Amino acid sequence: MPDHILPRADCYIAAMPRSGSTMLANLLTLPPCRLALVEPWLPHGCRSPSVLEHLRGFGFDIPDSEWTDAGGPAGREENGPRVARLLNSRVSGLERWGVKEVRPALHQPSLSLLKPRRVVILVRDMFSAAQSLWDKARRIPRTGQDEQSLATFILDAATCLQELARDLPTDQACVVRYEDITTDEACREDLGRWLDWPLAGNPSRDLELYGREWEIQRHGEAISPARCGQRIDLPSQALDFATAVLERAREYQKAFGYAS
């Protein structure tokens, strides 16, 4: 994809699954001037209805026909530039804009496309992240999704984030831990200053678009250390899954300062 289609992003969030990345993107989003897109898969020209509604909810007027035409009948590699052109005129006038992704295969293509000024590598203790991923998969089942595919997904994500933390320039990228950003207001303020982008949005924004109403009920519309850290009762199967994943993630735990 040509690198001139979209203006340079102010921030890219490369995140572990279930590390609070949607929360962070929502904190960064404040219409009509600041927008962090939630998993738009820009290199592949995502046309998810939730992305469209997310953009409309922000205030962009995007007719159904324009969104459909952006994808058209072409393959996904051709759809990428089309969707990027659709967004270009809309994000160009924003004070700040960025993207968050969790799928490891999208990080390098997204970084190449967006050339972000800052990169946030968002991580979480693997045992907690794996339990939360298992719980989400139970609540939002998908065809072909099983424990093996979930384990592969989260472990691949862990490997990719280790590589990004190792390879990206230290003045461009920083590691942020879920456990810190959800419990420490000073951490959030420091991150906002580093990004030159205040964390002033609603952390529960648009969660219903992604089928995650239970998180709105659990967390409300403000960050609460007590709620973010509360113990969730899960069946033994979830604990067994998380234990098995943790056993294969020792390097990740060590790299980001977690107990293994």
C-alpha atoms as a printed R data frame, in Angstrom:
    type eleno elety resid chain resno       x       y      z
1   ATOM     1    CA   MET     A     1   0.000   0.000  0.000
2   ATOM     2    CA   PRO     A     2   1.400   3.460 -0.804
3   ATOM     3    CA   ASP     A     3   2.580   5.209  2.345
4   ATOM     4    CA   HIS     A     4   1.115   8.595  1.435
5   ATOM     5    CA   ILE     A     5  -2.568   7.657  1.565
6   ATOM     6    CA   LEU     A     6  -3.038   8.422  5.267
7   ATOM     7    CA   PRO     A     7  -1.535  11.229  7.349
8   ATOM     8    CA   ARG     A     8   1.052  10.116  9.855
9   ATOM     9    CA   ALA     A     9  -0.575   8.720 12.996
10  ATOM    10    CA   ASP     A    10   0.172  10.309 16.340
11  ATOM    11    CA   CYS     A    11  -0.046   7.016 18.226
12  ATOM    12    CA   TYR     A    12  -0.158   3.284 17.578
13  ATOM    13    CA   ILE     A    13  -1.116   0.874 20.360
14  ATOM    14    CA   ALA     A    14   0.280  -2.646 19.966
15  ATOM    15    CA   ALA     A    15  -1.441  -4.653 22.645
16  ATOM    16    CA   MET     A    16  -1.727  -8.009 24.287
17  ATOM    17    CA   PRO     A    17  -5.216  -9.484 24.064
18  ATOM    18    CA   ARG     A    18  -7.248  -8.446 27.120
19  ATOM    19    CA   SER     A    19  -4.752  -5.818 28.253
20  ATOM    20    CA   GLY     A    20  -7.122  -2.858 28.354
21  ATOM    21    CA   SER     A    21  -6.342  -1.660 24.842
22  ATOM    22    CA   THR     A    22  -9.937  -0.754 23.988
23  ATOM    23    CA   MET     A    23 -10.116   1.143 27.268
24  ATOM    24    CA   LEU     A    24  -6.949   3.056 26.357
25  ATOM    25    CA   ALA     A    25  -8.177   3.811 22.841
26  ATOM    26    CA   ASN     A    26 -11.422   5.090 24.342
27  ATOM    27    CA   LEU     A    27  -9.594   7.282 26.842
28  ATOM    28    CA   LEU     A    28  -7.720   8.831 23.919
29  ATOM    29    CA   THR     A    29 -10.913   9.396 21.911
30  ATOM    30    CA   LEU     A    30 -12.675  12.702 22.434
31  ATOM    31    CA   PRO     A    31 -14.942  13.984 19.643
32  ATOM    32    CA   PRO     A    32 -14.636  16.028 17.571
33  ATOM    33    CA   CYS     A    33 -10.865  16.412 17.687
34  ATOM    34    CA   ARG     A    34  -9.124  13.234 18.909
35  ATOM    35    CA   LEU     A    35  -9.713   9.674 17.691
36  ATOM    36    CA   ALA     A    36  -8.070   6.311 18.375
37  ATOM    37    CA   LEU     A    37  -9.526   3.681 16.049
38  ATOM    38    CA   VAL     A    38 -10.286   0.279 17.570
39  ATOM    39    CA   GLU     A    39  -8.860  -2.554 15.460
40  ATOM    40    CA   PRO     A    40  -9.615  -1.163 11.982
41  ATOM    41    CA   TRP     A    41  -7.192  -3.593 10.292
42  ATOM    42    CA   LEU     A    42  -6.182  -0.790  7.926
43  ATOM    43    CA   PRO     A    43  -3.598  -2.793  5.964
44  ATOM    44    CA   HIS     A    44  -6.380  -5.220  5.041
45  ATOM    45    CA   GLY     A    45  -9.155  -2.706  4.469
46  ATOM    46    CA   CYS     A    46 -11.463  -3.765  7.301
47  ATOM    47    CA   ARG     A    47 -15.140  -3.083  6.616
48  ATOM    48    CA   SER     A    48 -16.527  -4.364  9.899
49  ATOM    49    CA   PRO     A    49 -19.921  -2.875 10.793
50  ATOM    50    CA   SER     A    50 -18.554  -2.061 14.253
51  ATOM    51    CA   VAL     A    51 -15.753   0.043 12.735
52  ATOM    52    CA   LEU     A    52 -18.286   1.933 10.616
53  ATOM    53    CA   GLU     A    53 -20.534   2.596 13.611
54  ATOM    54    CA   HIS     A    54 -17.494   3.602 15.661
55  ATOM    55    CA   LEU     A    55 -16.607   6.202 13.018
56  ATOM    56    CA   ARG     A    56 -20.175   7.445 12.776
57  ATOM    57    CA   GLY     A    57 -20.456   7.680 16.540
58  ATOM    58    CA   PHE     A    58 -17.371   9.866 16.523
59  ATOM    59    CA   GLY     A    59 -19.133  12.215 14.139
60  ATOM    60    CA   PHE     A    60 -18.026  11.209 10.638
61  ATOM    61    CA   ASP     A    61 -20.768  11.141  8.016
62  ATOM    62    CA   ILE     A    62 -20.055   7.970  6.021
63  ATOM    63    CA   PRO     A    63 -22.886   6.744  3.774
64  ATOM    64    CA   ASP     A    64 -23.418   2.995  3.499
65  ATOM    65    CA   SER     A    65 -22.645   3.192 -0.216
66  ATOM    66    CA   GLU     A    66 -19.270   4.827  0.360
67  ATOM    67    CA   TRP     A    67 -18.304   2.241  2.972
68  ATOM    68    CA   THR     A    68 -19.367  -0.641  0.721
69  ATOM    69    CA   ASP     A    69 -17.622   0.821 -2.310
70  ATOM    70    CA   ALA     A    70 -14.436   1.204 -0.303
71  ATOM    71    CA   GLY     A    71 -14.288  -2.567 -0.027
72  ATOM    72    CA   GLY     A    72 -15.895  -3.493 -3.300
73  ATOM    73    CA   PRO     A    73 -15.406  -6.937 -4.804
74  ATOM    74    CA   ALA     A    74 -11.610  -6.814 -4.648
75  ATOM    75    CA   GLY     A    75  -9.342  -8.892 -2.444
76  ATOM    76    CA   ARG     A    76  -8.294  -7.538  0.912
77  ATOM    77    CA   GLU     A    77  -4.896  -6.272 -0.290
78  ATOM    78    CA   GLU     A    78  -6.683  -3.979 -2.747
79  ATOM    79    CA   ASN     A    79  -9.301  -2.977 -0.202
80  ATOM    80    CA   GLY     A    80  -6.661  -1.526  2.112
81  ATOM    81    CA   PRO     A    81  -5.881   1.537 -0.032
82  ATOM    82    CA   ARG     A    82  -9.572   2.105 -0.693
83  ATOM    83    CA   VAL     A    83 -10.481   2.235  2.980
84  ATOM    84    CA   ALA     A    84  -7.427   4.390  3.671
85  ATOM    85    CA   ARG     A    85  -8.547   6.911  1.076
86  ATOM    86    CA   LEU     A    86 -12.011   6.970  2.632
87  ATOM    87    CA   LEU     A    87 -10.482   7.832  6.000
88  ATOM    88    CA   ASN     A    88  -7.838  10.237  4.741
89  ATOM    89    CA   SER     A    89  -9.999  13.328  4.355
90  ATOM    90    CA   ARG     A    90 -11.665  12.650  7.687
91  ATOM    91    CA   VAL     A    91  -8.665  12.081  9.945
92  ATOM    92    CA   SER     A    92  -6.470  14.696  8.267
93  ATOM    93    CA   GLY     A    93  -8.251  17.507 10.078
94  ATOM    94    CA   LEU     A    94  -8.076  15.967 13.546
95  ATOM    95    CA   GLU     A    95  -5.936  17.306 16.367
96  ATOM    96    CA   ARG     A    96  -4.746  13.752 17.149
97  ATOM    97    CA   TRP     A    97  -5.452  10.377 15.640
98  ATOM    98    CA   GLY     A    98  -4.203   6.848 16.089
99  ATOM    99    CA   VAL     A    99  -4.948   3.133 15.969
100 ATOM   100    CA   LYS     A   100  -4.891   0.179 18.320
101 ATOM   101    CA   GLU     A   101  -4.480  -3.439 17.214
102 ATOM   102    CA   VAL     A   102  -4.025  -6.736 19.031
103 ATOM   103    CA   ARG     A   103  -3.482  -9.189 16.183
104 ATOM   104    CA   PRO     A   104   0.276  -9.735 15.929
105 ATOM   105    CA   ALA     A   105   0.257 -10.136 12.144
106 ATOM   106    CA   LEU     A   106  -1.060  -6.573 11.804
107 ATOM   107    CA   HIS     A   107   1.582  -4.732 13.819
108 ATOM   108    CA   GLN     A   108   4.378  -4.474 11.273
109 ATOM   109    CA   PRO     A   109   2.070  -3.675  8.305
110 ATOM   110    CA   SER     A   110   0.276  -1.059 10.415
111 ATOM   111    CA   LEU     A   111   3.534   0.510 11.571
112 ATOM   112    CA   SER     A   112   4.742   0.694  7.975
113 ATOM   113    CA   LEU     A   113   1.489   2.297  6.842
114 ATOM   114    CA   LEU     A   114   0.917   4.711  9.724
115 ATOM   115    CA   LYS     A   115   4.504   5.668 10.604
116 ATOM   116    CA   PRO     A   116   3.319   6.618 14.101
117 ATOM   117    CA   ARG     A   117   5.131   9.239 16.123
118 ATOM   118    CA   ARG     A   118   4.641   7.188 19.286
119 ATOM   119    CA   VAL     A   119   4.064   3.478 19.899
120 ATOM   120    CA   VAL     A   120   2.525   2.158 23.102
121 ATOM   121    CA   ILE     A   121   3.303  -1.500 23.791
122 ATOM   122    CA   LEU     A   122   0.505  -2.503 26.146
123 ATOM   123    CA   VAL     A   123   1.046  -5.673 28.183
124 ATOM   124    CA   ARG     A   124  -0.584  -7.630 30.984
125 ATOM   125    CA   ASP     A   125   0.383 -10.492 33.253
126 ATOM   126    CA   MET     A   126  -0.054 -13.594 31.111
127 ATOM   127    CA   PHE     A   127  -2.049 -15.593 33.638
128 ATOM   128    CA   SER     A   128  -4.617 -12.815 34.030
129 ATOM   129    CA   ALA     A   129  -4.719 -12.055 30.309
130 ATOM   130    CA   ALA     A   130  -5.238 -15.727 29.431
131 ATOM   131    CA   GLN     A   131  -8.083 -16.094 31.929
132 ATOM   132    CA   SER     A   132  -9.751 -12.981 30.560
133 ATOM   133    CA   LEU     A   133  -9.331 -14.188 26.973
134 ATOM   134    CA   TRP     A   134 -10.925 -17.517 27.874
135 ATOM   135    CA   ASP     A   135 -13.825 -15.692 29.528
136 ATOM   136    CA   LYS     A   136 -14.336 -13.416 26.522
137 ATOM   137    CA   ALA     A   137 -14.319 -16.414 24.158
138 ATOM   138    CA   ARG     A   138 -17.006 -18.033 26.285
139 ATOM   139    CA   ARG     A   139 -19.152 -14.904 26.144
140 ATOM   140    CA   ILE     A   140 -18.563 -14.185 22.440
141 ATOM   141    CA   PRO     A   141 -18.109 -17.591 20.752
142 ATOM   142    CA   ARG     A   142 -16.748 -17.688 17.215
143 ATOM   143    CA   THR     A   143 -16.683 -20.472 14.661
144 ATOM   144    CA   GLY     A   144 -13.465 -22.469 14.828
145 ATOM   145    CA   GLN     A   145 -12.389 -20.916 18.108
146 ATOM   146    CA   ASP     A   146 -11.087 -23.381 20.670
147 ATOM   147    CA   GLU     A   147  -8.513 -23.414 23.438
148 ATOM   148    CA   GLN     A   148  -5.706 -24.345 21.072
149 ATOM   149    CA   SER     A   149  -6.404 -21.394 18.776
150 ATOM   150    CA   LEU     A   150  -6.750 -19.055 21.763
151 ATOM   151    CA   ALA     A   151  -3.407 -20.208 23.163
152 ATOM   152    CA   THR     A   152  -1.699 -19.759 19.803
153 ATOM   153    CA   PHE     A   153  -3.189 -16.284 19.454
154 ATOM   154    CA   ILE     A   154  -2.105 -14.978 22.833
155 ATOM   155    CA   LEU     A   155   1.351 -16.581 22.724
156 ATOM   156    CA   ASP     A   156   2.011 -15.227 19.231
157 ATOM   157    CA   ALA     A   157   0.968 -11.809 20.508
158 ATOM   158    CA   ALA     A   158   3.405 -12.128 23.404
159 ATOM   159    CA   THR     A   159   6.291 -12.990 21.092
160 ATOM   160    CA   CYS     A   160   5.493 -10.115 18.763
161 ATOM   161    CA   LEU     A   161   5.353  -7.551 21.572
162 ATOM   162    CA   GLN     A   162   8.701  -8.744 22.900
163 ATOM   163    CA   GLU     A   163  10.160  -8.176 19.439
164 ATOM   164    CA   LEU     A   164   8.657  -4.701 19.178
165 ATOM   165    CA   ALA     A   165   9.964  -3.744 22.620
166 ATOM   166    CA   ARG     A   166  13.409  -4.943 21.590
167 ATOM   167    CA   ASP     A   167  13.538  -3.423 18.108
168 ATOM   168    CA   LEU     A   168  11.703  -0.087 18.228
169 ATOM   169    CA   PRO     A   169  13.677   3.043 19.186
170 ATOM   170    CA   THR     A   170  13.304   3.888 22.862
171 ATOM   171    CA   ASP     A   171  12.354   7.484 22.064
172 ATOM   172    CA   GLN     A   172   9.460   6.252 19.898
173 ATOM   173    CA   ALA     A   173   8.076   3.349 21.941
174 ATOM   174    CA   CYS     A   174   7.233   2.729 25.568
175 ATOM   175    CA   VAL     A   175   5.903  -0.277 27.451
176 ATOM   176    CA   VAL     A   176   2.773   0.271 29.531
177 ATOM   177    CA   ARG     A   177   1.419  -2.384 31.882
178 ATOM   178    CA   TYR     A   178  -2.294  -2.977 32.388
179 ATOM   179    CA   GLU     A   179  -1.728  -3.284 36.109
180 ATOM   180    CA   ASP     A   180  -0.271   0.240 36.237
181 ATOM   181    CA   ILE     A   181  -2.529   2.142 33.864
182 ATOM   182    CA   THR     A   182  -5.704   0.824 35.515
183 ATOM   183    CA   THR     A   183  -4.639   1.554 39.096
184 ATOM   184    CA   ASP     A   184  -2.354   4.586 38.955
185 ATOM   185    CA   GLU     A   185  -3.668   7.961 37.839
186 ATOM   186    CA   ALA     A   186  -0.097   9.272 37.709
187 ATOM   187    CA   CYS     A   187   0.745   6.559 35.164
188 ATOM   188    CA   ARG     A   188  -2.112   7.726 32.954
189 ATOM   189    CA   GLU     A   189  -1.041  11.348 33.302
190 ATOM   190    CA   ASP     A   190   2.567  10.479 32.446
191 ATOM   191    CA   LEU     A   191   1.426   8.569 29.378
192 ATOM   192    CA   GLY     A   192  -0.732  11.485 28.259
193 ATOM   193    CA   ARG     A   193   2.225  13.851 28.550
194 ATOM   194    CA   TRP     A   194   4.528  11.496 26.660
195 ATOM   195    CA   LEU     A   195   1.964  11.136 23.883
196 ATOM   196    CA   ASP     A   196   1.054  14.841 24.027
197 ATOM   197    CA   TRP     A   197  -2.487  13.505 24.002
198 ATOM   198    CA   PRO     A   198  -4.726  13.715 27.107
199 ATOM   199    CA   LEU     A   199  -6.510  10.585 28.309
200 ATOM   200    CA   ALA     A   200  -9.845  12.351 28.716
201 ATOM   201    CA   GLY     A   201 -12.385  10.082 26.990
202 ATOM   202    CA   ASN     A   202 -15.015   7.636 28.228
203 ATOM   203    CA   PRO     A   203 -13.291   4.254 28.821
204 ATOM   204    CA   SER     A   204 -16.518   2.329 28.074
205 ATOM   205    CA   ARG     A   205 -17.254   4.095 24.787
206 ATOM   206    CA   ASP     A   206 -18.897   1.881 22.129
207 ATOM   207    CA   LEU     A   207 -18.282  -1.398 23.977
208 ATOM   208    CA   GLU     A   208 -21.788  -2.502 23.027
209 ATOM   209    CA   LEU     A   209 -20.707  -2.403 19.361
210 ATOM   210    CA   TYR     A   210 -18.287  -5.230 20.106
211 ATOM   211    CA   GLY     A   211 -20.735  -7.340 22.115
212 ATOM   212    CA   ARG     A   212 -19.024  -6.437 25.389
213 ATOM   213    CA   GLU     A   213 -21.919  -5.040 27.379
214 ATOM   214    CA   TRP     A   214 -20.842  -7.045 30.429
215 ATOM   215    CA   GLU     A   215 -17.717  -4.879 30.659
216 ATOM   216    CA   ILE     A   216 -19.823  -1.726 30.845
217 ATOM   217    CA   GLN     A   217 -21.755  -3.291 33.719
218 ATOM   218    CA   ARG     A   218 -18.529  -4.381 35.405
219 ATOM   219    CA   HIS     A   219 -16.503  -1.185 35.011
220 ATOM   220    CA   GLY     A   220 -18.979   1.633 34.402
221 ATOM   221    CA   GLU     A   221 -17.823   4.836 32.736
222 ATOM   222    CA   ALA     A   222 -14.792   5.556 34.897
223 ATOM   223    CA   ILE     A   223 -11.588   3.706 35.701
224 ATOM   224    CA   SER     A   224 -11.781   2.091 39.123
225 ATOM   225    CA   PRO     A   225  -8.737   0.250 40.516
226 ATOM   226    CA   ALA     A   226 -11.061  -1.877 42.643
227 ATOM   227    CA   ARG     A   227 -13.141  -2.940 39.652
228 ATOM   228    CA   CYS     A   228 -10.184  -3.504 37.325
229 ATOM   229    CA   GLY     A   229  -8.471  -5.646 39.934
230 ATOM   230    CA   GLN     A   230 -11.494  -7.513 41.195
231 ATOM   231    CA   ARG     A   231 -11.410 -11.284 41.173
232 ATOM   232    CA   ILE     A   232 -13.776 -12.884 38.661
233 ATOM   233    CA   ASP     A   233 -15.169 -16.315 39.428
234 ATOM   234    CA   LEU     A   234 -14.316 -18.607 36.532
235 ATOM   235    CA   PRO     A   235 -14.585 -22.382 36.127
236 ATOM   236    CA   SER     A   236 -11.552 -24.579 36.672
237 ATOM   237    CA   GLN     A   237 -11.229 -24.990 32.900
238 ATOM   238    CA   ALA     A   238 -10.280 -21.314 32.611
239 ATOM   239    CA   LEU     A   239  -7.648 -21.652 35.323
240 ATOM   240    CA   ASP     A   240  -6.203 -24.772 33.690
241 ATOM   241    CA   PHE     A   241  -6.033 -22.932 30.361
242 ATOM   242    CA   ALA     A   242  -4.276 -19.933 31.897
243 ATOM   243    CA   THR     A   243  -1.823 -22.140 33.783
244 ATOM   244    CA   ALA     A   244  -0.873 -24.011 30.607
245 ATOM   245    CA   VAL     A   245  -0.410 -20.767 28.667
246 ATOM   246    CA   LEU     A   246   1.668 -19.221 31.443
247 ATOM   247    CA   GLU     A   247   4.013 -22.198 31.387
248 ATOM   248    CA   ARG     A   248   4.843 -21.345 27.759
249 ATOM   249    CA   ALA     A   249   5.251 -17.614 28.367
250 ATOM   250    CA   ARG     A   250   8.188 -17.434 30.770
251 ATOM   251    CA   GLU     A   251  10.259 -15.188 28.498
252 ATOM   252    CA   TYR     A   252   7.375 -12.786 28.064
253 ATOM   253    CA   GLN     A   253   6.813 -12.611 31.824
254 ATOM   254    CA   LYS     A   254  10.480 -11.912 32.444
255 ATOM   255    CA   ALA     A   255  10.731  -9.346 29.646
256 ATOM   256    CA   PHE     A   256   7.931  -7.225 31.075
257 ATOM   257    CA   GLY     A   257   8.641  -7.649 34.773
258 ATOM   258    CA   TYR     A   258   6.013 -10.203 35.737
259 ATOM   259    CA   ALA     A   259   6.423 -13.131 38.093
260 ATOM   260    CA   SER     A   260   6.712 -16.454 36.310
